[in-house]
CSV table of C-alpha atoms in Angstrom, one decimal:
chain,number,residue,atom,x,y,z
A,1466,UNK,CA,0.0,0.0,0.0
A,1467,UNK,CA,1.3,3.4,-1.1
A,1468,UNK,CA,2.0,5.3,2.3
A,1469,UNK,CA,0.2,9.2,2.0
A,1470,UNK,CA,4.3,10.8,1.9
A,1471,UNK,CA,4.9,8.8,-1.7
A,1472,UNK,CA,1.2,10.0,-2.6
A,1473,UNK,CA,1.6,12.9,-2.9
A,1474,UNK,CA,5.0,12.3,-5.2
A,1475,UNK,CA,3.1,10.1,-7.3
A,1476,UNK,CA,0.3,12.2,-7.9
A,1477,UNK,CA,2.6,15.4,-9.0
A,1478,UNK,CA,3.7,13.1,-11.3
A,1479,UNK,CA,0.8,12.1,-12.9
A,1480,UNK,CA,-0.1,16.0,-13.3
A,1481,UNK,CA,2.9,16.4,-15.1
A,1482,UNK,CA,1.7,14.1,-17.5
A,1483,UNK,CA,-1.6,15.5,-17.5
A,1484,UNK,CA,0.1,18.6,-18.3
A,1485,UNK,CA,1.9,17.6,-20.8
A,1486,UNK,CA,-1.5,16.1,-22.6
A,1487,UNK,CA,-3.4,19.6,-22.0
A,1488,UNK,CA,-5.7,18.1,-19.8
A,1489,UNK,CA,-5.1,20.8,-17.2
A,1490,UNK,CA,-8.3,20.8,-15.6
A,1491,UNK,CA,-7.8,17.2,-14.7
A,1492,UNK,CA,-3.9,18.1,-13.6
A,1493,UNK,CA,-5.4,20.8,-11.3
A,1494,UNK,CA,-7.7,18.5,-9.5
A,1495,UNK,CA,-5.3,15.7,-9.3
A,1496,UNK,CA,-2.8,19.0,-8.0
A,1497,UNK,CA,-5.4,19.8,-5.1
A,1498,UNK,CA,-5.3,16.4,-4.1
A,1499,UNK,CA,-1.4,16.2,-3.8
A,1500,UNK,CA,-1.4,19.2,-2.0
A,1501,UNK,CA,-4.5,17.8,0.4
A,1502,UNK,CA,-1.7,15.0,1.1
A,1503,UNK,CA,1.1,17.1,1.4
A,1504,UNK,CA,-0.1,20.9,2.1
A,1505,UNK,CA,3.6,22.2,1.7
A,1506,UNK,CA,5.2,20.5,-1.5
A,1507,UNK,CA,6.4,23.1,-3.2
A,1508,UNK,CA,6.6,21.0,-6.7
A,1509,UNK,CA,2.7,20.7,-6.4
A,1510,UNK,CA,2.4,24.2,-6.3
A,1511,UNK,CA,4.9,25.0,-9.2
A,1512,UNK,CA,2.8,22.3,-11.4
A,1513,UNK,CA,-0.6,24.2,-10.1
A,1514,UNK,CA,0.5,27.5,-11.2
A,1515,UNK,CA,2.2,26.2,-14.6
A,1516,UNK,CA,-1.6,24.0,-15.2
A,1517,UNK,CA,-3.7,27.0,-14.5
A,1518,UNK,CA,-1.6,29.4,-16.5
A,1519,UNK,CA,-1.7,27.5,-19.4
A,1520,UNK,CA,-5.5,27.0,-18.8
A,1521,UNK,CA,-5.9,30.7,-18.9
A,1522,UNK,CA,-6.9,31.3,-15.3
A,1523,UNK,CA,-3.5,33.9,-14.4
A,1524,UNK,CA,-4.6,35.3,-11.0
A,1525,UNK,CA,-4.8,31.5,-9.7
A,1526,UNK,CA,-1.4,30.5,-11.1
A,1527,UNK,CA,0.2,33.5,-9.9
A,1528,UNK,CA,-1.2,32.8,-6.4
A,1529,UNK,CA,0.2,29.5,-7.2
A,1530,UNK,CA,3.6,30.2,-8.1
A,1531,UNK,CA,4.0,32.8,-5.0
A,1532,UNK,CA,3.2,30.2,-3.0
A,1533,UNK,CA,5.8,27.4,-4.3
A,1534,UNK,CA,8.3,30.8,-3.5
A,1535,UNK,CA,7.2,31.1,-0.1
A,1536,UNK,CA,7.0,27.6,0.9
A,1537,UNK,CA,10.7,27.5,-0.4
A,1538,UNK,CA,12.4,31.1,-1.9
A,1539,UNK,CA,15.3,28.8,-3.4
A,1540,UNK,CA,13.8,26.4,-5.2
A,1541,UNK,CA,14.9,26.9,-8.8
A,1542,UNK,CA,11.9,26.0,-10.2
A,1543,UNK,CA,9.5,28.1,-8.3
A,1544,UNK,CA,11.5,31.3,-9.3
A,1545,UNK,CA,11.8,30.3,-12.8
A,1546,UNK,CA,7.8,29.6,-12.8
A,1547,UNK,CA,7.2,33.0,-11.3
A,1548,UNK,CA,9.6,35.0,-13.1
A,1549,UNK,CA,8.5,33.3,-16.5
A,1550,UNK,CA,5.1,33.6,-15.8
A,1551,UNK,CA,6.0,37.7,-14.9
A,1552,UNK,CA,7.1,38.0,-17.9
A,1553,UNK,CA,4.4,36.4,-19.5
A,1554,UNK,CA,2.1,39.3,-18.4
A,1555,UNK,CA,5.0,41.9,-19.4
A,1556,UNK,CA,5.5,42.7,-15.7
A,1557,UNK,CA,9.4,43.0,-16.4
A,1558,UNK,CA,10.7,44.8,-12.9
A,1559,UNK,CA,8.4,42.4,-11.1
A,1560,UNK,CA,10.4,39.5,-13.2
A,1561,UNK,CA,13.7,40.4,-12.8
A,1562,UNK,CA,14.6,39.4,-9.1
A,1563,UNK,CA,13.3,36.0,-9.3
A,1564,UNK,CA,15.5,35.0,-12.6
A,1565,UNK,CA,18.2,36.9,-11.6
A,1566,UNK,CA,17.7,34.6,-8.7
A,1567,UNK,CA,17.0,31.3,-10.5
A,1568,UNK,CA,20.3,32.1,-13.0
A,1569,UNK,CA,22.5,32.9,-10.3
A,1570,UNK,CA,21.8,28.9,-9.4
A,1571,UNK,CA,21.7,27.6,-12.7
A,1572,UNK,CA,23.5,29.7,-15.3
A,1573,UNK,CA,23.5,27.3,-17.8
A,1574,UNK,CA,19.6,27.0,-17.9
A,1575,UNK,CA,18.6,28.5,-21.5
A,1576,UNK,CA,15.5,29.1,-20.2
A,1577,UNK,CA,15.7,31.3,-17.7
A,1578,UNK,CA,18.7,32.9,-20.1
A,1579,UNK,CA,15.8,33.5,-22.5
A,1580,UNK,CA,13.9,35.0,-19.7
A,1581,UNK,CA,16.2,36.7,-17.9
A,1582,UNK,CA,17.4,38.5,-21.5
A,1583,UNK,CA,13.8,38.8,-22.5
A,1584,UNK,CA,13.4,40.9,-19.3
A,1585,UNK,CA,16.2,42.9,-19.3
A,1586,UNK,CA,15.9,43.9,-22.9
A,1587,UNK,CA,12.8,45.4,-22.0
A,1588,UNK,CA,14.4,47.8,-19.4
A,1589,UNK,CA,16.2,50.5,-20.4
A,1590,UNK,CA,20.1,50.7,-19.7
A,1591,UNK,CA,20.3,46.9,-19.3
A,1592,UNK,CA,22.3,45.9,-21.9
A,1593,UNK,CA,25.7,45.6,-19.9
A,1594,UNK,CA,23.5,42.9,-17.8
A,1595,UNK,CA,22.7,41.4,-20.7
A,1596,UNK,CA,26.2,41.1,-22.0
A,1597,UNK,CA,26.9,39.8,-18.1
A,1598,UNK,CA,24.5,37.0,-18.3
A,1599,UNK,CA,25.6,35.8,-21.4
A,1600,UNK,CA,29.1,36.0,-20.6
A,1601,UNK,CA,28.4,34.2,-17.7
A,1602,UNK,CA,26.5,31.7,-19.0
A,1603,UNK,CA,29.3,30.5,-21.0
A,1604,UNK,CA,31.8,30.8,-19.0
A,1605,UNK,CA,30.5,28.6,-16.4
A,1606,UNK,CA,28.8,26.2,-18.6
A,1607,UNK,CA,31.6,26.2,-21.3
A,1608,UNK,CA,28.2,24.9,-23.8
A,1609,UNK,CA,29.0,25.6,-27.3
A,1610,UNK,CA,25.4,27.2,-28.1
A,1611,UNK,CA,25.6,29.6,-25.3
A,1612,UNK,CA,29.3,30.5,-26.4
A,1613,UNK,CA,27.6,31.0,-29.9
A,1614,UNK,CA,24.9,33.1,-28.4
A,1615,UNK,CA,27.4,35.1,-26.3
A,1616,UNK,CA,29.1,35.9,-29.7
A,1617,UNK,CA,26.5,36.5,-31.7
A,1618,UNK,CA,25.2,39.7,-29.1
A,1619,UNK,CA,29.0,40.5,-28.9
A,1620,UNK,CA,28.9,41.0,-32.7
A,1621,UNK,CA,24.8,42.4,-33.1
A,1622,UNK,CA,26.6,45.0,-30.8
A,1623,UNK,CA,29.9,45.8,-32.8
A,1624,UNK,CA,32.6,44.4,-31.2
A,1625,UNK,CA,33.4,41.8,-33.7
A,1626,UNK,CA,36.9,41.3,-32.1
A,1627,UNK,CA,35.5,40.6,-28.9
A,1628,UNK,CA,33.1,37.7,-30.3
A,1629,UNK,CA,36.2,36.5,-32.8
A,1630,UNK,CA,37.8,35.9,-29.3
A,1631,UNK,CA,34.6,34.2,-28.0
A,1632,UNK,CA,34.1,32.2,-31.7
A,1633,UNK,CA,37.6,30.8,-31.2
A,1634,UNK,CA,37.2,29.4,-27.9
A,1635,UNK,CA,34.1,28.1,-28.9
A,1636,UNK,CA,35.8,26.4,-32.2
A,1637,UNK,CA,38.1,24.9,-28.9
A,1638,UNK,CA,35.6,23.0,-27.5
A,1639,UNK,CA,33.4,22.5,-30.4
A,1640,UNK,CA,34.8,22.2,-34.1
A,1641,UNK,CA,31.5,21.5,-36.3
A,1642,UNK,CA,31.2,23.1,-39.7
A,1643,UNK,CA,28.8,25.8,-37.8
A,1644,UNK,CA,31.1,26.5,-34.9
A,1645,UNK,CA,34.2,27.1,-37.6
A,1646,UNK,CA,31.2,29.1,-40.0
A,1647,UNK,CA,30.4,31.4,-36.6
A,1648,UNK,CA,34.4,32.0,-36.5
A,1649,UNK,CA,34.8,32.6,-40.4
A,1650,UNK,CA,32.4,35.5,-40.3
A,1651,UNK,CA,34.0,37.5,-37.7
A,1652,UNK,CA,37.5,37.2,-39.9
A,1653,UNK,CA,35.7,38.4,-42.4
A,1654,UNK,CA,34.2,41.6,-40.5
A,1655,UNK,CA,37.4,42.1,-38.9
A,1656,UNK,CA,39.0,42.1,-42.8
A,1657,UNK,CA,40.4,38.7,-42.6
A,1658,UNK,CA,39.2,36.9,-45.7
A,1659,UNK,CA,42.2,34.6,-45.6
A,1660,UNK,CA,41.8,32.9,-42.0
A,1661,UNK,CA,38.0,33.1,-43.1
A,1662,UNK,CA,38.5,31.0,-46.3
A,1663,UNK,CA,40.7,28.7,-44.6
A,1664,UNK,CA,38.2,28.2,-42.0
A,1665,UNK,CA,35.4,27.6,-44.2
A,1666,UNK,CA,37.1,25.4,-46.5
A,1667,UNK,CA,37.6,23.2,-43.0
A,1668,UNK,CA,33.8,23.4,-42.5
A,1669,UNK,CA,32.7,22.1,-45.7
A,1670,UNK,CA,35.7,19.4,-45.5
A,1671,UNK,CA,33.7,18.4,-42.3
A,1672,UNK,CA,30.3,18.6,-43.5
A,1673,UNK,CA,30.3,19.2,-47.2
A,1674,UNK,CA,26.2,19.5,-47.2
A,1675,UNK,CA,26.3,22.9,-44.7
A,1676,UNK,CA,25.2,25.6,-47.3
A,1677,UNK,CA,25.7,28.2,-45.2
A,1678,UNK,CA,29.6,27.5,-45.1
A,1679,UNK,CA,29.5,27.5,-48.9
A,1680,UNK,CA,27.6,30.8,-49.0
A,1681,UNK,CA,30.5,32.2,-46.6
A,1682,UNK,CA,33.0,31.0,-49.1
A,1683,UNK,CA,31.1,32.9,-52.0
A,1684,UNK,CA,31.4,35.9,-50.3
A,1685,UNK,CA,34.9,35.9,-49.2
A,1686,UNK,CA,35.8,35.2,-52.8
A,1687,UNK,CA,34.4,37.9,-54.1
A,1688,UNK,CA,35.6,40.1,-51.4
A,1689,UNK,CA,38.7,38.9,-52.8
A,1690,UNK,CA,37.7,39.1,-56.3
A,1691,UNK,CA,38.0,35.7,-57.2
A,1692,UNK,CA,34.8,35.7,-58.9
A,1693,UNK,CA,35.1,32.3,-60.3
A,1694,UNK,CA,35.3,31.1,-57.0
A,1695,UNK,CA,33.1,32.8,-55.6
A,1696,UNK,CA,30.4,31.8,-58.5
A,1697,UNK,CA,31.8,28.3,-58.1
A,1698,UNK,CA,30.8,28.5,-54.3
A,1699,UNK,CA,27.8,30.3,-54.2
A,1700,UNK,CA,25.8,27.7,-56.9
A,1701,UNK,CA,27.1,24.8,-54.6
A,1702,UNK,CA,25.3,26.5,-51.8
A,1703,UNK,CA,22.0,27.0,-53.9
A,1704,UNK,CA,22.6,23.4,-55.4
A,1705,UNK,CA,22.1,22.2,-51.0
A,1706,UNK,CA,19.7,24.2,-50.4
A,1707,UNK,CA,18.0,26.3,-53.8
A,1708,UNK,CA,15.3,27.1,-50.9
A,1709,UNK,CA,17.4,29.6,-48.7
A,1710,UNK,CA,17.1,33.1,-49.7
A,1711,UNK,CA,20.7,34.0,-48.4
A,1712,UNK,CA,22.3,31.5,-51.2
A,1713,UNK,CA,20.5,33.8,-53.9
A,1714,UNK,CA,21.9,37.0,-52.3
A,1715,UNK,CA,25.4,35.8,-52.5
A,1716,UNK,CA,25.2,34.5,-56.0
A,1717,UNK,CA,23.6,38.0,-56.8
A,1718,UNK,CA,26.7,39.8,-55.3
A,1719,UNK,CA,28.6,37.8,-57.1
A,1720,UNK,CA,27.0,38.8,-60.3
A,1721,UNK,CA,26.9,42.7,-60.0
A,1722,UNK,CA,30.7,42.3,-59.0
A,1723,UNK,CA,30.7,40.5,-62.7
A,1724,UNK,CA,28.3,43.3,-64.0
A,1725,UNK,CA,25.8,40.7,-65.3
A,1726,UNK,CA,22.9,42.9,-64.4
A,1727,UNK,CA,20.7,40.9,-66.4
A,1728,UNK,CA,21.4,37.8,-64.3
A,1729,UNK,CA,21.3,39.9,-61.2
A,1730,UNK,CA,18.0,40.6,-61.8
A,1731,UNK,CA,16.7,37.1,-61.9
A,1732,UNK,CA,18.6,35.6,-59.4
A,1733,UNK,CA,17.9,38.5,-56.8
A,1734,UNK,CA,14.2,37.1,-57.8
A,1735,UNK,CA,14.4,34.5,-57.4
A,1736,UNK,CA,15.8,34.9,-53.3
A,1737,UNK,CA,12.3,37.5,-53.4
A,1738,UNK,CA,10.1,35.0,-54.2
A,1739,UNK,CA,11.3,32.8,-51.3
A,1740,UNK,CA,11.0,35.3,-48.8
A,1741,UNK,CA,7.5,35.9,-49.7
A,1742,UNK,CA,6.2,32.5,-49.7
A,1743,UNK,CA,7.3,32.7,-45.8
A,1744,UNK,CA,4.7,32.7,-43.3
A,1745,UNK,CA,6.8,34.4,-40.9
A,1746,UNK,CA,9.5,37.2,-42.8
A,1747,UNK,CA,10.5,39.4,-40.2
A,1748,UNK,CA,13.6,37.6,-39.9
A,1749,UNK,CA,14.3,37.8,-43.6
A,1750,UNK,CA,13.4,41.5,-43.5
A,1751,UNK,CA,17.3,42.7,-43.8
A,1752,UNK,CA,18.0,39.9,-46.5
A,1753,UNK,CA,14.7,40.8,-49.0
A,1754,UNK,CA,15.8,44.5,-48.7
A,1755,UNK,CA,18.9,44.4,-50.2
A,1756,UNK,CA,17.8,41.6,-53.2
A,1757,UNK,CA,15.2,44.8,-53.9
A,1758,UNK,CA,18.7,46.2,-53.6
A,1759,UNK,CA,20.6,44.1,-55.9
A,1760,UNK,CA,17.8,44.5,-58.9
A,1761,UNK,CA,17.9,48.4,-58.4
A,1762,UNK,CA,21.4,48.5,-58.7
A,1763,UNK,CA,21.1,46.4,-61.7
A,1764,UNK,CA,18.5,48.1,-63.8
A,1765,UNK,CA,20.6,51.0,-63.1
A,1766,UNK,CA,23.6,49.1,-64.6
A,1767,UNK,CA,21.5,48.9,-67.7
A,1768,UNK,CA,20.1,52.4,-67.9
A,1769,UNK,CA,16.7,51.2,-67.3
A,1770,UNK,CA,15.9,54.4,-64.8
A,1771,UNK,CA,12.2,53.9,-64.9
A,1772,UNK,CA,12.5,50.0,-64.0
A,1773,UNK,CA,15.2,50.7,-61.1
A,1774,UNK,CA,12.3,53.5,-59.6
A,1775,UNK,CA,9.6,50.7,-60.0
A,1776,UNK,CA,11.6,48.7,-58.3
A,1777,UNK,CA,11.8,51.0,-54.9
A,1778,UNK,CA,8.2,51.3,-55.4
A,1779,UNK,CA,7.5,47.9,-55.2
A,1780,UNK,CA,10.2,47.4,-52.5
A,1781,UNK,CA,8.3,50.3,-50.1
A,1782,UNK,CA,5.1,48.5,-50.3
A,1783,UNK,CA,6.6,45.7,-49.2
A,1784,UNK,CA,8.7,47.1,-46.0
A,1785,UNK,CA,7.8,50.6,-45.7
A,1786,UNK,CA,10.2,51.4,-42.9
A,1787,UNK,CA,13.9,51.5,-45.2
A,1788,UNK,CA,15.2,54.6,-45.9
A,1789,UNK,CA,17.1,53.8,-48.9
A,1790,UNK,CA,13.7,52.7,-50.7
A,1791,UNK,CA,13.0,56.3,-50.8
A,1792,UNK,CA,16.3,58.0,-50.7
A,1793,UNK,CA,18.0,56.1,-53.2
A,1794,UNK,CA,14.9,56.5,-56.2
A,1795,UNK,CA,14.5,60.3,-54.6
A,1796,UNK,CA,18.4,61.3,-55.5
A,1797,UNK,CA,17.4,59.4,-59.4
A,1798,UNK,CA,14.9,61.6,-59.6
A,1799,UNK,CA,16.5,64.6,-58.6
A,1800,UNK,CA,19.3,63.8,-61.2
A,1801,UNK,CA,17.1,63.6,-63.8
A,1802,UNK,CA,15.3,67.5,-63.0
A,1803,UNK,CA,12.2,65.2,-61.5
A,1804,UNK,CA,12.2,66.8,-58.2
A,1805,UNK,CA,8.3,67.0,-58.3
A,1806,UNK,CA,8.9,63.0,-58.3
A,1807,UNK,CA,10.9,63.2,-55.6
A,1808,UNK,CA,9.4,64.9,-53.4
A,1809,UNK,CA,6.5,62.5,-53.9
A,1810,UNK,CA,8.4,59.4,-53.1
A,1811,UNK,CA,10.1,61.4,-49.5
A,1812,UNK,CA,6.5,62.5,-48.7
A,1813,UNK,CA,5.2,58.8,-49.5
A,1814,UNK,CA,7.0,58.0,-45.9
A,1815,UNK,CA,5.0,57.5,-43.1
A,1816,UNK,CA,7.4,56.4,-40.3
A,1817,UNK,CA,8.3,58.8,-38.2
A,1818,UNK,CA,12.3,58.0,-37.8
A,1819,UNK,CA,12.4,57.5,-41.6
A,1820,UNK,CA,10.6,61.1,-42.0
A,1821,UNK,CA,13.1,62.7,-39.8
A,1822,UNK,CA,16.0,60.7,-41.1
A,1823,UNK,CA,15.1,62.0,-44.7
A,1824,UNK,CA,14.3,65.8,-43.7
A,1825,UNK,CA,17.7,66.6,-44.9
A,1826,UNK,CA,16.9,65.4,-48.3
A,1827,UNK,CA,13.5,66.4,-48.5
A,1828,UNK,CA,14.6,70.1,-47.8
A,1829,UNK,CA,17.5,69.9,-50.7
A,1830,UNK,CA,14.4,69.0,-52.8
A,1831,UNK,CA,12.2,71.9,-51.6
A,1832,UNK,CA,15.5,74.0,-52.4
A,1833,UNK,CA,15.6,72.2,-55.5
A,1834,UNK,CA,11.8,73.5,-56.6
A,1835,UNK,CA,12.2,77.1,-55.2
A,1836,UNK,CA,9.9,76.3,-52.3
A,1837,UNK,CA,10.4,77.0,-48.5
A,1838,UNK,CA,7.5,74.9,-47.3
């Protein structure tokens, strides 16, 4: 016969995998009963608050999740539930102690990392802390994914030195064709195309199918004009993967280095046409602007003026918020005595940072048309 202290213990259990199966109405009840058995089991209480958030009923798991904190303040997984579910409801400051907490214990826990970071990021003047954590994280935890997230925010933030430091230790404790690929691109930043090469040629020598090490190789080359080379490398990238929009941008780069604006234009395109069959293309946003990019500067190449201004047009409905769609066709039309056209494209703005970014412009226009408005 079970005794009433394994119970409890046995029933937590079973909520988990009640949980797990969404039934969390039947995880609750079976909960209330553990907690009947054993009113202080602070793992009842962490499982109560997780079922009734995810059931929608917040003020009960946040009574929950208090209580699993009070019933024990260091138990890992009662700050992590709290702070997680904190920043579920974008309560930030109210967050922050309890991860801070929870990391302190466990710094190599990616998910309070993502939490803590999430937090933090949402507080102004917190990005040393950020930094900190990640640093931290890695340091103590020596993971080659948190080293590659530690260089990654080293290099978002423009110390590409720092995270080439950080990408080599990495490559120490991890050589995979991603870890050397991570390395590669800081070379290259830091205007190293030779240790780059070398280290991407490793990468595809260890896994021959990783695209993105080809793509790297494309675009060293033709940073080192080695165009056939870098053609060479950029095709075998598309001929991995012909679905990744970033192989089409470097065989497109490669191309206008070439001056085959006619190709440009169909391979940049192409790379389009992927990005909008995405569901989700925020995170292509960068990548589709300059393939717009890459066909502008092409029709340009071949004197096709009103083509290279349809093709800002067509980039600004598609994100509205890049200054060079409308600075860039604005200076052709100003070139070409259309400064009635450009002012149309600078007023055609609505974002306020892109307004004020393009005031400058827009008054050389004004200037331009004998106008002080």
């Amino acid at each position: 016969m079970t005794s009433p202290l394994e119970k409890h213990v046995l029933l937590v259990s079973a909520a988990i995998i009640l949980h797990q199966a969404n039934e969390d109405q039947r995880a609750i009840e079976v909960l209330q009963e553990a907690i009947r058995q054993k009113a202080n089991y602070t793992p009842a209480y962490v499982m109560l608050g997780a079922s009734y958030q995810s059931s929608g009923q917040m003020q009960l798991a946040e009574e929950a999740f208090r209580k699993a904190t009070e019933i024990d303040p260091n138990n890992t997984e009662a700050l992590q539930g709290l702070g997680l579910f904190l920043i579920s409801q974008e309560r930030y400051p109210e967050a922050l102690p309890y991860l801070e907490k929870q990391f302190k214990k466990n710094p190599s826990d990616l998910i309070s990392l993502d939490g803590l970071i999430d937090a933090l990021n949402h507080l102004p003047g917190r990005e040393k802390e950020v930094e900190a954590a990640l640093k931290n994280a890695w340091e103590k935890s020596r993971n080659a994914d948190l080293g590659i997230r530690y260089g990654r925010y080293l290099l978002d933030h423009g110390d590409p030195t720092a995270a080439r430091t950080v990408f080599a230790a990495v490559v120490e404790v991890s050589k995979t064709a991603r870890t050397l690929s991570e390395l590669a691109l800081t070379c290259f930043i830091t205007d190293d195309c030779g240790c780059a090469i070398q280290l991407l040629q490793e990468a595809v020598a260890i896994d021959p199918q990783f695209d993105r090490a080809w793509r790297g190789l494309s675009q060293c080359y033709n940073a080192a004009e080695d165009y056939d080379h870098a053609l060479e490398t950029a095709e075998r990238a598309i001929a991995i993967n012909p679905n990744h929009y970033r192989n089409w941008q470097a065989k497109a780069d490669v191309l206008l280095s070439l001056r085959k604006f006619g190709q440009v234009i169909e391979t940049s395109q192409r790379g389009i046409e992927i990005i909008q069959s995405l569901e989700e293309k925020e995170e292509a946003k960068p990548v589709w602007a300059v393939l717009h990019l890459q066909r502008f500067q092409a029709f340009l190449g071949l004197r096709r003026l009103k083509d290279a201004l349809k093709e800002m047009a067509h980039a600004r409905t598609e994100i509205s918020d890049d200054l060079r769609f409308y600075a860039h066709p604005a200076q052709i039309c100003l070139s070409i005595d259309q400064a009635e056209q450009a002012l149309e494209i600078l007023d055609s703005a609505l974002d306020p940072i892109v307004k004020e970014e393009l005031a400058p412009l827009r008054y050389k226009v004004l200037h331009q048309l004998g106008r002080g408005d």
